Amino acid sequence: MSLRTPLRPLARILKARQKGENPDTIERENIRLRHEEMHDRSRLRAEGRLLVLGVFFIAAFAVVGVRMGVLARSEPAEPHASGPRNAIMAQRADIVDRNGRILATNLQTYALYAQPPAMIDPERVAAELVKVFPDLETDELIALFTGKRKFVWIKKRISPEQMQQVHDIGDPGLEFGPREMRLYPNGRLAAHILGGARFGREGVNSAEVVGVAGVEKQFDDALRDPANNGAALQLSIDLSVQASMREVLYGGMKLMNARGAAAVLMDVKTGEVLSMVSLPDFDPNTRPAPLIRGLASDSPLFNRAVQGLYELGSVYKTFAMAQALDEGLIKPDTIIDIRGPLRMAGFSIRDFSNYGKELSATDVLVKSSNIGIARISELFGGERQKAFLKTLGLIDPTSIELIEASRIRPLLPENWSELSTMTIAYGHGISGSPLQLASAYSSVVNGGTFVTPTLLKQTEVAPGPRVISEKTSKILTEMLRQVVVRGTASFGDVPGYAVGGKTGTADKAKEMGGGYYEDKVINSFASVFPAYDPQYVLVVTLDEPSENSGLKPRRTAGWTAVPIVAEMIRRTAPLLGLRPEVEPEGRDEVLLTSN
Amino acid sequence: MTEMVYGTVPTRDGDPILPRWWQTIDKWSLSCVLLLFAIGLLLGLAASPPLAARNDFEPFYYVKRQAIFGGMAMVALVLTSMMTPQLVRRLGVIGFAFAFVALAFLPVFGTDFGKGAVRWYSLGFASLQPSEFLKPGFVIMSAWLMAAASEINGPPGRIYSFILTMAIVLMLAMQPDFGQAALVLFGWGVMYFISGAPILLLVGLAGSIYPIGRFIYANSEHFARRIDGFFDREIDPTTQIGYATNAIREGGLFGVGVGEGEVKWSLPDAHTDFIIAVAAEEYGLVLVLVILAIYLTITVRSLLRLIRERDPFIRLAGTGLACMFGIQAFINMAVAVRLLPSKGMTLPFVSYGGSSVIASAIAVGMLLAFTRSRPQSELSEILSTRGR
């Protein structure tokens, strides 16, 4: 921009005055020029800006046109029809057993909802609906349909017959929303493992299915992850084994008048849980509500095999024995002094009956002598005992893939005293779940390597860290076999399958604390079969059993849990593909000198 | 030769008015307006029978009414476009004064026709929406003020026009009629932009839209409901937008056929705010694109013709009128395709409505008057200024 020219340049004014002209004309001329120049500038600016406006309008209209075109080309979508927007259908992956049989799948169903503004005759609709669904109330429906709400859910899941009946009502205010519902075709089988599912966020066209417990919750993200492309979750469970286990356990529980029961069948090499039953159980298709009052352990939702922490008793003797053997403190034929009662810190340890003055180490286990195992535990002491139990996974929560498991921490003595060491050696003063017991037994009988319990099918499992030597493992298994052959678990013998194991009868601790019940026990039997080449560990635990066929009620594991295990092995071993074999002879001579 | 130089025919005394008008008018825009009006009648045939049925009139009652109003509107349009810019300015300012007073007295004498906003005077045989007439008058008034401000020693017209704008916007927002308020604000903004608004100020204004919007959202339920409806991802199929979207989908490329449409039976505003949905359903995307093209032609052609204009007043007033016309059409159609929240704005010439069509005709008549070819003294100016 050029310098601003003065309106009255003195030189020109003076010149004009000399000539006698009016100097104001010069000023007027200059004002006119300046004015024109200004207009010129603003016109040039306006030209550019008008172009900008034009482009703006072209762009704006183009956007509307394109959007209009996109809309017009898109599929007309009825708000309720099952169109392409229902990508959520069949989204949750199935759950199958180790042989691919379905444990949980999805079923297409419909939810019923109402749009009161579109409803023609609310009173008739309400009356007709109550005929189809007797649990609805006519008055409540009319109130909903005539109220201010524009959208009302009526039923979350309806059957095809009900849907047809609602169709026949024929009111445009009633609509159906497609739903995917979770179906457990096997009902109560594996209920505690699967857990259950419910509807999460709900829309007209679909609803989320969310796992609420068990593997459904543990693997919720993976099951719902579209990236998995609906690949089924394969569990280690064997459905047919699970079915026969549950049947036998249910019968046994009734026969032994027990309040509850749990059974775990585990592969000793891989830690795969082939079957896990907890009774009483429930149907995951209609999962009951959690108890509001009383003990959670009384609810059928309670998984006794994983959540149930019990003082399991003599089944723990195996671990004390294993430790003493492995550390070379005793040999199977070492003579142990069992004179009793053994007094310690104002507490006396007694045996179930008098077994004489002394027993070999093997017979301490065979006869289940509390005094004997307490004496053995004195050899290694509390600190090493605790460390050893920790390597077996009996101190920490189990790592099994159940959402409930991680919160279950075994109860331990606050002060691991000498007395604690002795009582823990025979399974009192420490609590554990049947599942933990099964995996600890697997670790000591499988050749001595730690197993991690798992619910997922494993293809190849590298052996875990060594717990005890292979030799100790072998000796221990043979001892367990002797318990069945000539000890407390004689009912457990199943011809051809060389069952070994250890019984456990523990006084039941009061739920509210403060000592033990007089006449309530927990009976367990931890078995391993076949003893010459351990493949499986089977643990059965009964809550408050009492076998009443004799004159006095019998409450020892040998009378209650052991026969159940024997029946289970009889039924499931063939299903597991085990061939019954005559026991190889001559082994006893190598290992055992006594008897 | 003269025509070549000046781009127009020189005026001679005693020239016949009509031929002269015909020679200088923007014939493209004029035909586009007539075409639009015809399309409006055509769509009225489809969209208004349900309304007539609801109000117990014979099916084409509203079409006939619209034809009568349309005839009046065309006369108004032609008459207005024959005026000289000076005459337009004088009448526009007088009209503005009347409309302004009418708007101010709406809360006292107006009626809301049960729609929740007091926007109309009921005249018995017809209703009158003063804000429709206010808009062209307002543009003229503001353009005049701004043009005066660009003169040396002129009045501070921009400030005056801004105060005026704010007063009108406030009155419209009280009705509440945020659509018209936004339109008035937009019109003023465009004129201010063309008259040389500082770029920084424009950027600042654009930045202040969000906080102002938040404020209105928090304080007006009427406004908040519409915004909520807009941002709701799931289209509630029972809202106007839901019906409109479905109608456009149903229509596809070539429509479902004349008279076959369904949307007009469910949409209460099918004949006014959502007439484009009716067009899309019955005649398909093709007609919609034609309508879009017509509006675009009128707007952009007018703007291009105004680029050559040397008179600041004509330039500003023409720009304001053209942009308001274009943006109104744009908003109406953008609402139907869910690009903008629901506003309640008519589609000029196409939507049913007596005062709307006449006001639009006056506005476009003024626009046509401004865009008529006239001597621009380009050559003499080039010779006198840049030639030096």
Tab-separated table of N, CA, C and O in Angstrom, chain A residues 126-224:
chain	number	residue	atom	x	y	z
A	126	ALA	N	-53.132	-56.852	27.491
A	126	ALA	CA	-52.741	-57.316	28.817
A	126	ALA	C	-53.471	-58.604	29.164
A	126	ALA	O	-52.868	-59.582	29.647
A	127	ALA	N	-54.760	-58.655	28.884
A	127	ALA	CA	-55.535	-59.855	29.197
A	127	ALA	C	-55.013	-61.057	28.416
A	127	ALA	O	-54.843	-62.161	28.960
A	128	GLU	N	-54.731	-60.838	27.127
A	128	GLU	CA	-54.253	-61.943	26.289
A	128	GLU	C	-52.869	-62.412	26.728
A	128	GLU	O	-52.570	-63.606	26.727
A	129	LEU	N	-52.031	-61.453	27.107
A	129	LEU	CA	-50.666	-61.801	27.521
A	129	LEU	C	-50.685	-62.658	28.778
A	129	LEU	O	-49.903	-63.597	28.916
A	130	VAL	N	-51.580	-62.327	29.691
A	130	VAL	CA	-51.652	-63.100	30.924
A	130	VAL	C	-52.077	-64.528	30.627
A	130	VAL	O	-51.659	-65.472	31.291
A	131	LYS	N	-52.891	-64.716	29.586
A	131	LYS	CA	-53.260	-66.080	29.201
A	131	LYS	C	-52.037	-66.857	28.750
A	131	LYS	O	-51.890	-68.042	29.014
A	132	VAL	N	-51.130	-66.180	28.013
A	132	VAL	CA	-49.929	-66.861	27.510
A	132	VAL	C	-48.909	-67.040	28.632
A	132	VAL	O	-48.283	-68.088	28.753
A	133	PHE	N	-48.739	-65.998	29.433
A	133	PHE	CA	-47.756	-66.060	30.520
A	133	PHE	C	-48.500	-65.896	31.852
A	133	PHE	O	-48.731	-64.776	32.305
A	134	PRO	N	-48.876	-66.983	32.469
A	134	PRO	CA	-49.706	-66.874	33.675
A	134	PRO	C	-49.018	-66.138	34.821
A	134	PRO	O	-49.684	-65.704	35.753
A	135	ASP	N	-47.683	-65.995	34.743
A	135	ASP	CA	-47.011	-65.328	35.856
A	135	ASP	C	-47.095	-63.811	35.780
A	135	ASP	O	-46.684	-63.126	36.704
A	136	LEU	N	-47.633	-63.282	34.696
A	136	LEU	CA	-47.776	-61.824	34.597
A	136	LEU	C	-49.080	-61.379	35.242
A	136	LEU	O	-50.021	-62.157	35.371
A	137	GLU	N	-49.107	-60.099	35.625
A	137	GLU	CA	-50.305	-59.551	36.260
A	137	GLU	C	-50.988	-58.584	35.311
A	137	GLU	O	-50.348	-57.681	34.770
A	138	THR	N	-52.294	-58.764	35.116
A	138	THR	CA	-53.018	-57.914	34.180
A	138	THR	C	-52.918	-56.443	34.553
A	138	THR	O	-52.647	-55.588	33.714
A	139	ASP	N	-53.136	-56.144	35.839
A	139	ASP	CA	-53.154	-54.740	36.264
A	139	ASP	C	-51.809	-54.074	36.019
A	139	ASP	O	-51.729	-52.954	35.510
A	140	GLU	N	-50.738	-54.803	36.360
A	140	GLU	CA	-49.414	-54.229	36.170
A	140	GLU	C	-49.144	-53.958	34.689
A	140	GLU	O	-48.586	-52.929	34.327
A	141	LEU	N	-49.569	-54.902	33.852
A	141	LEU	CA	-49.351	-54.723	32.413
A	141	LEU	C	-50.104	-53.505	31.903
A	141	LEU	O	-49.562	-52.685	31.156
A	142	ILE	N	-51.357	-53.369	32.320
A	142	ILE	CA	-52.145	-52.221	31.846
A	142	ILE	C	-51.493	-50.926	32.301
A	142	ILE	O	-51.380	-49.960	31.539
A	143	ALA	N	-51.008	-50.936	33.556
A	143	ALA	CA	-50.345	-49.731	34.067
A	143	ALA	C	-49.119	-49.398	33.220
A	143	ALA	O	-48.869	-48.240	32.879
A	144	LEU	N	-48.359	-50.449	32.844
A	144	LEU	CA	-47.163	-50.220	32.029
A	144	LEU	C	-47.535	-49.707	30.639
A	144	LEU	O	-46.905	-48.814	30.086
A	145	PHE	N	-48.591	-50.294	30.067
A	145	PHE	CA	-48.941	-49.976	28.678
A	145	PHE	C	-49.610	-48.616	28.541
A	145	PHE	O	-49.604	-48.020	27.473
A	146	THR	N	-50.219	-48.148	29.627
A	146	THR	CA	-50.896	-46.862	29.529
A	146	THR	C	-50.082	-45.754	30.169
A	146	THR	O	-50.491	-44.613	30.190
A	147	GLY	N	-48.914	-46.129	30.713
A	147	GLY	CA	-48.087	-45.116	31.361
A	147	GLY	C	-47.305	-44.306	30.349
A	147	GLY	O	-47.572	-44.336	29.154
A	148	LYS	N	-46.297	-43.606	30.872
A	148	LYS	CA	-45.547	-42.699	30.008
A	148	LYS	C	-44.459	-43.395	29.218
A	148	LYS	O	-43.921	-42.853	28.277
A	149	ARG	N	-44.107	-44.618	29.642
A	149	ARG	CA	-42.948	-45.259	29.033
A	149	ARG	C	-43.232	-45.636	27.582
A	149	ARG	O	-44.342	-46.010	27.224
A	150	LYS	N	-42.205	-45.506	26.778
A	150	LYS	CA	-42.360	-45.811	25.359
A	150	LYS	C	-41.854	-47.207	25.037
A	150	LYS	O	-41.930	-47.659	23.910
A	151	PHE	N	-41.271	-47.850	26.029
A	151	PHE	CA	-40.598	-49.116	25.763
A	151	PHE	C	-40.635	-49.948	27.035
A	151	PHE	O	-40.221	-49.499	28.093
A	152	VAL	N	-41.163	-51.157	26.947
A	152	VAL	CA	-41.293	-52.003	28.132
A	152	VAL	C	-40.868	-53.422	27.791
A	152	VAL	O	-41.379	-54.013	26.833
A	153	TRP	N	-39.933	-53.973	28.551
A	153	TRP	CA	-39.610	-55.402	28.397
A	153	TRP	C	-40.705	-56.210	29.071
A	153	TRP	O	-41.100	-55.919	30.194
A	154	ILE	N	-41.157	-57.258	28.417
A	154	ILE	CA	-42.161	-58.101	29.050
A	154	ILE	C	-41.552	-59.434	29.460
A	154	ILE	O	-41.679	-59.864	30.594
A	155	LYS	N	-40.874	-60.102	28.514
A	155	LYS	CA	-40.237	-61.384	28.833
A	155	LYS	C	-38.868	-61.419	28.170
A	155	LYS	O	-38.718	-61.021	27.012
A	156	LYS	N	-37.896	-61.915	28.919
A	156	LYS	CA	-36.538	-61.955	28.381
A	156	LYS	C	-36.339	-63.126	27.421
A	156	LYS	O	-35.547	-63.064	26.498
A	157	ARG	N	-37.008	-64.245	27.678
A	157	ARG	CA	-36.862	-65.404	26.804
A	157	ARG	C	-38.228	-66.038	26.635
A	157	ARG	O	-38.913	-66.278	27.621
A	158	ILE	N	-38.621	-66.279	25.387
A	158	ILE	CA	-39.902	-66.960	25.195
A	158	ILE	C	-39.692	-68.122	24.236
A	158	ILE	O	-38.783	-68.121	23.410
A	159	SER	N	-40.551	-69.110	24.355
A	159	SER	CA	-40.431	-70.286	23.492
A	159	SER	C	-41.125	-69.997	22.166
A	159	SER	O	-41.945	-69.081	22.067
A	160	PRO	N	-40.828	-70.786	21.119
A	160	PRO	CA	-41.490	-70.564	19.825
A	160	PRO	C	-43.011	-70.646	19.924
A	160	PRO	O	-43.716	-69.889	19.250
A	161	GLU	N	-43.516	-71.550	20.787
A	161	GLU	CA	-44.979	-71.659	20.931
A	161	GLU	C	-45.546	-70.378	21.513
A	161	GLU	O	-46.550	-69.844	21.045
A	162	GLN	N	-44.863	-69.867	22.553
A	162	GLN	CA	-45.328	-68.612	23.168
A	162	GLN	C	-45.252	-67.478	22.164
A	162	GLN	O	-46.145	-66.632	22.087
A	163	MET	N	-44.194	-67.490	21.346
A	163	MET	CA	-44.043	-66.428	20.354
A	163	MET	C	-45.221	-66.440	19.382
A	163	MET	O	-45.778	-65.406	19.043
A	164	GLN	N	-45.614	-67.655	18.967
A	164	GLN	CA	-46.735	-67.754	18.036
A	164	GLN	C	-48.008	-67.246	18.694
A	164	GLN	O	-48.787	-66.526	18.083
A	165	GLN	N	-48.183	-67.597	19.960
A	165	GLN	CA	-49.395	-67.145	20.653
A	165	GLN	C	-49.429	-65.622	20.759
A	165	GLN	O	-50.479	-65.009	20.620
A	166	VAL	N	-48.232	-65.023	20.999
A	166	VAL	CA	-48.188	-63.558	21.087
A	166	VAL	C	-48.452	-62.948	19.714
A	166	VAL	O	-49.147	-61.947	19.579
A	167	HIS	N	-47.907	-63.595	18.676
A	167	HIS	CA	-48.207	-63.152	17.314
A	167	HIS	C	-49.720	-63.116	17.090
A	167	HIS	O	-50.251	-62.207	16.476
A	168	ASP	N	-50.375	-64.157	17.611
A	168	ASP	CA	-51.814	-64.275	17.371
A	168	ASP	C	-52.605	-63.183	18.074
A	168	ASP	O	-53.727	-62.896	17.681
A	169	ILE	N	-52.026	-62.590	19.114
A	169	ILE	CA	-52.724	-61.455	19.738
A	169	ILE	C	-52.870	-60.347	18.706
A	169	ILE	O	-53.887	-59.673	18.637
A	170	GLY	N	-51.805	-60.190	17.905
A	170	GLY	CA	-51.913	-59.319	16.745
A	170	GLY	C	-51.909	-57.835	17.026
A	170	GLY	O	-52.489	-57.063	16.288
A	171	ASP	N	-51.269	-57.426	18.098
A	171	ASP	CA	-51.217	-55.987	18.355
A	171	ASP	C	-49.888	-55.426	17.875
A	171	ASP	O	-48.832	-55.995	18.156
A	172	PRO	N	-49.908	-54.319	17.126
A	172	PRO	CA	-48.641	-53.770	16.612
A	172	PRO	C	-47.726	-53.245	17.704
A	172	PRO	O	-46.549	-52.989	17.448
A	173	GLY	N	-48.210	-53.077	18.907
A	173	GLY	CA	-47.367	-52.582	19.993
A	173	GLY	C	-46.502	-53.654	20.617
A	173	GLY	O	-45.668	-53.358	21.451
A	174	LEU	N	-46.709	-54.919	20.218
A	174	LEU	CA	-45.885	-56.006	20.769
A	174	LEU	C	-44.803	-56.362	19.765
A	174	LEU	O	-45.085	-56.570	18.588
A	175	GLU	N	-43.575	-56.430	20.235
A	175	GLU	CA	-42.461	-56.686	19.318
A	175	GLU	C	-41.563	-57.775	19.884
A	175	GLU	O	-41.525	-58.001	21.085
A	176	PHE	N	-40.807	-58.393	18.974
A	176	PHE	CA	-39.870	-59.439	19.404
A	176	PHE	C	-38.454	-59.010	19.085
A	176	PHE	O	-38.183	-58.473	18.015
A	177	GLY	N	-37.569	-59.224	20.023
A	177	GLY	CA	-36.150	-58.943	19.797
A	177	GLY	C	-35.399	-60.265	19.790
A	177	GLY	O	-35.548	-61.057	20.706
A	178	PRO	N	-34.624	-60.547	18.743
A	178	PRO	CA	-33.881	-61.809	18.732
A	178	PRO	C	-32.860	-61.847	19.866
A	178	PRO	O	-32.252	-60.848	20.199
A	179	ARG	N	-32.703	-62.998	20.413
A	179	ARG	CA	-31.801	-63.190	21.552
A	179	ARG	C	-30.981	-64.438	21.299
A	179	ARG	O	-31.433	-65.379	20.671
A	180	GLU	N	-29.783	-64.403	21.881
A	180	GLU	CA	-28.986	-65.625	21.911
A	180	GLU	C	-28.949	-66.030	23.367
A	180	GLU	O	-28.535	-65.256	24.210
A	181	MET	N	-29.462	-67.203	23.662
A	181	MET	CA	-29.413	-67.611	25.062
A	181	MET	C	-28.431	-68.758	25.232
A	181	MET	O	-28.174	-69.530	24.324
A	182	ARG	N	-27.858	-68.848	26.425
A	182	ARG	CA	-26.869	-69.875	26.711
A	182	ARG	C	-27.595	-71.136	27.113
A	182	ARG	O	-28.508	-71.104	27.951
A	183	LEU	N	-27.211	-72.251	26.520
A	183	LEU	CA	-27.880	-73.512	26.819
A	183	LEU	C	-26.844	-74.517	27.301
A	183	LEU	O	-25.780	-74.666	26.697
A	184	TYR	N	-27.168	-75.196	28.395
A	184	TYR	CA	-26.303	-76.254	28.919
A	184	TYR	C	-27.051	-77.568	28.738
A	184	TYR	O	-27.858	-77.942	29.591
A	185	PRO	N	-26.817	-78.253	27.636
A	185	PRO	CA	-27.654	-79.416	27.318
A	185	PRO	C	-27.518	-80.551	28.332
A	185	PRO	O	-28.393	-81.387	28.416
A	186	ASN	N	-26.440	-80.571	29.101
A	186	ASN	CA	-26.263	-81.670	30.032
A	186	ASN	C	-26.803	-81.350	31.421
A	186	ASN	O	-26.561	-82.098	32.357
A	187	GLY	N	-27.482	-80.231	31.540
A	187	GLY	CA	-28.115	-79.923	32.805
A	187	GLY	C	-27.119	-79.819	33.945
A	187	GLY	O	-26.147	-79.076	33.877
A	188	ARG	N	-27.358	-80.641	34.966
A	188	ARG	CA	-26.574	-80.526	36.196
A	188	ARG	C	-25.145	-81.045	36.071
A	188	ARG	O	-24.316	-80.732	36.916
A	189	LEU	N	-24.883	-81.842	35.071
A	189	LEU	CA	-23.528	-82.363	34.918
A	189	LEU	C	-22.574	-81.190	34.758
A	189	LEU	O	-22.789	-80.304	33.949
A	190	ALA	N	-21.518	-81.201	35.514
A	190	ALA	CA	-20.478	-80.174	35.402
A	190	ALA	C	-20.999	-78.767	35.673
A	190	ALA	O	-20.457	-77.795	35.181
A	191	ALA	N	-22.076	-78.679	36.441
A	191	ALA	CA	-22.671	-77.366	36.707
A	191	ALA	C	-21.676	-76.409	37.346
A	191	ALA	O	-21.557	-75.253	36.940
A	192	HIS	N	-20.926	-76.925	38.344
A	192	HIS	CA	-20.008	-76.029	39.053
A	192	HIS	C	-18.828	-75.621	38.196
A	192	HIS	O	-18.254	-74.556	38.394
A	193	ILE	N	-18.451	-76.477	37.261
A	193	ILE	CA	-17.328	-76.132	36.387
A	193	ILE	C	-17.754	-75.041	35.408
A	193	ILE	O	-17.057	-74.050	35.208
A	194	LEU	N	-18.942	-75.226	34.820
A	194	LEU	CA	-19.391	-74.276	33.795
A	194	LEU	C	-19.829	-72.963	34.424
A	194	LEU	O	-19.595	-71.900	33.860
A	195	GLY	N	-20.473	-73.026	35.558
A	195	GLY	CA	-20.917	-71.807	36.219
A	195	GLY	C	-22.279	-71.390	35.710
A	195	GLY	O	-23.288	-71.874	36.160
A	196	GLY	N	-22.303	-70.499	34.724
A	196	GLY	CA	-23.570	-70.041	34.191
A	196	GLY	C	-23.381	-68.707	33.506
A	196	GLY	O	-22.293	-68.126	33.529
A	197	ALA	N	-24.443	-68.222	32.885
A	197	ALA	CA	-24.371	-66.962	32.155
A	197	ALA	C	-25.686	-66.236	32.315
A	197	ALA	O	-26.708	-66.820	32.641
A	198	ARG	N	-25.633	-64.949	32.100
A	198	ARG	CA	-26.855	-64.144	32.148
A	198	ARG	C	-26.784	-63.111	31.038
A	198	ARG	O	-25.748	-62.974	30.378
A	199	PHE	N	-27.868	-62.371	30.849
A	199	PHE	CA	-27.847	-61.300	29.858
A	199	PHE	C	-27.136	-60.092	30.438
A	199	PHE	O	-27.364	-59.714	31.580
A	200	GLY	N	-26.270	-59.488	29.624
A	200	GLY	CA	-25.609	-58.262	30.048
A	200	GLY	C	-26.374	-57.073	29.503
A	200	GLY	O	-27.574	-56.944	29.733
A	201	ARG	N	-25.703	-56.224	28.750
A	201	ARG	CA	-26.387	-55.086	28.144
A	201	ARG	C	-27.412	-55.603	27.157
A	201	ARG	O	-27.149	-56.522	26.404
A	202	GLU	N	-28.574	-54.996	27.165
A	202	GLU	CA	-29.622	-55.484	26.284
A	202	GLU	C	-30.065	-54.408	25.329
A	202	GLU	O	-30.251	-53.258	25.697
A	203	GLY	N	-30.226	-54.769	24.078
A	203	GLY	CA	-30.802	-53.873	23.100
A	203	GLY	C	-31.982	-54.573	22.465
A	203	GLY	O	-32.304	-55.710	22.806
A	204	VAL	N	-32.623	-53.870	21.539
A	204	VAL	CA	-33.781	-54.467	20.881
A	204	VAL	C	-33.331	-55.653	20.036
A	204	VAL	O	-33.954	-56.700	20.003
A	205	ASN	N	-32.196	-55.487	19.369
A	205	ASN	CA	-31.788	-56.492	18.395
A	205	ASN	C	-30.913	-57.584	18.965
A	205	ASN	O	-30.716	-58.607	18.337
A	206	SER	N	-30.354	-57.367	20.124
A	206	SER	CA	-29.448	-58.372	20.645
A	206	SER	C	-29.181	-58.072	22.105
A	206	SER	O	-29.501	-57.005	22.605
A	207	ALA	N	-28.591	-59.042	22.742
A	207	ALA	CA	-28.187	-58.834	24.128
A	207	ALA	C	-26.880	-59.562	24.346
A	207	ALA	O	-26.635	-60.614	23.771
A	208	GLU	N	-26.057	-58.986	25.165
A	208	GLU	CA	-24.812	-59.647	25.531
A	208	GLU	C	-25.133	-60.835	26.427
A	208	GLU	O	-26.035	-60.776	27.240
A	209	VAL	N	-24.332	-61.878	26.290
A	209	VAL	CA	-24.413	-62.974	27.245
A	209	VAL	C	-23.121	-62.945	28.040
A	209	VAL	O	-22.038	-62.981	27.472
A	210	VAL	N	-23.243	-62.811	29.347
A	210	VAL	CA	-22.079	-62.624	30.196
A	210	VAL	C	-21.985	-63.792	31.161
A	210	VAL	O	-22.990	-64.200	31.745
A	211	GLY	N	-20.777	-64.335	31.303
A	211	GLY	CA	-20.573	-65.412	32.252
A	211	GLY	C	-20.655	-64.887	33.675
A	211	GLY	O	-20.207	-63.778	33.966
A	212	VAL	N	-21.269	-65.658	34.576
A	212	VAL	CA	-21.384	-65.195	35.957
A	212	VAL	C	-20.534	-66.016	36.911
A	212	VAL	O	-20.252	-65.579	38.012
A	213	ALA	N	-20.126	-67.223	36.522
A	213	ALA	CA	-19.357	-68.056	37.442
A	213	ALA	C	-18.605	-69.099	36.632
A	213	ALA	O	-18.792	-69.214	35.419
A	214	GLY	N	-17.748	-69.849	37.334
A	214	GLY	CA	-17.055	-70.960	36.697
A	214	GLY	C	-16.229	-70.533	35.496
A	214	GLY	O	-15.774	-69.398	35.404
A	215	VAL	N	-16.036	-71.481	34.555
A	215	VAL	CA	-15.216	-71.137	33.384
A	215	VAL	C	-15.916	-70.096	32.519
A	215	VAL	O	-15.265	-69.340	31.804
A	216	GLU	N	-17.248	-70.043	32.566
A	216	GLU	CA	-17.959	-69.031	31.787
A	216	GLU	C	-17.493	-67.633	32.170
A	216	GLU	O	-17.388	-66.750	31.331
A	217	LYS	N	-17.220	-67.443	33.461
A	217	LYS	CA	-16.744	-66.134	33.876
A	217	LYS	C	-15.232	-66.029	33.712
A	217	LYS	O	-14.715	-65.003	33.265
A	218	GLN	N	-14.531	-67.110	34.065
A	218	GLN	CA	-13.077	-67.101	33.959
A	218	GLN	C	-12.635	-66.769	32.531
A	218	GLN	O	-11.720	-65.994	32.317
A	219	PHE	N	-13.303	-67.362	31.563
A	219	PHE	CA	-12.904	-67.168	30.165
A	219	PHE	C	-13.885	-66.270	29.421
A	219	PHE	O	-14.027	-66.378	28.204
A	220	ASP	N	-14.574	-65.402	30.169
A	220	ASP	CA	-15.621	-64.572	29.558
A	220	ASP	C	-15.105	-63.799	28.352
A	220	ASP	O	-15.704	-63.810	27.276
A	221	ASP	N	-13.964	-63.148	28.531
A	221	ASP	CA	-13.427	-62.321	27.439
A	221	ASP	C	-13.096	-63.172	26.219
A	221	ASP	O	-13.417	-62.810	25.098
A	222	ALA	N	-12.447	-64.309	26.471
A	222	ALA	CA	-12.053	-65.152	25.343
A	222	ALA	C	-13.281	-65.710	24.631
A	222	ALA	O	-13.318	-65.783	23.401
A	223	LEU	N	-14.299	-66.084	25.399
A	223	LEU	CA	-15.500	-66.653	24.786
A	223	LEU	C	-16.226	-65.617	23.936
A	223	LEU	O	-16.862	-65.945	22.948
A	224	ARG	N	-16.129	-64.338	24.362
A	224	ARG	CA	-16.851	-63.282	23.637
A	224	ARG	C	-15.995	-62.611	22.599
A	224	ARG	O	-16.483	-61.788	21.825
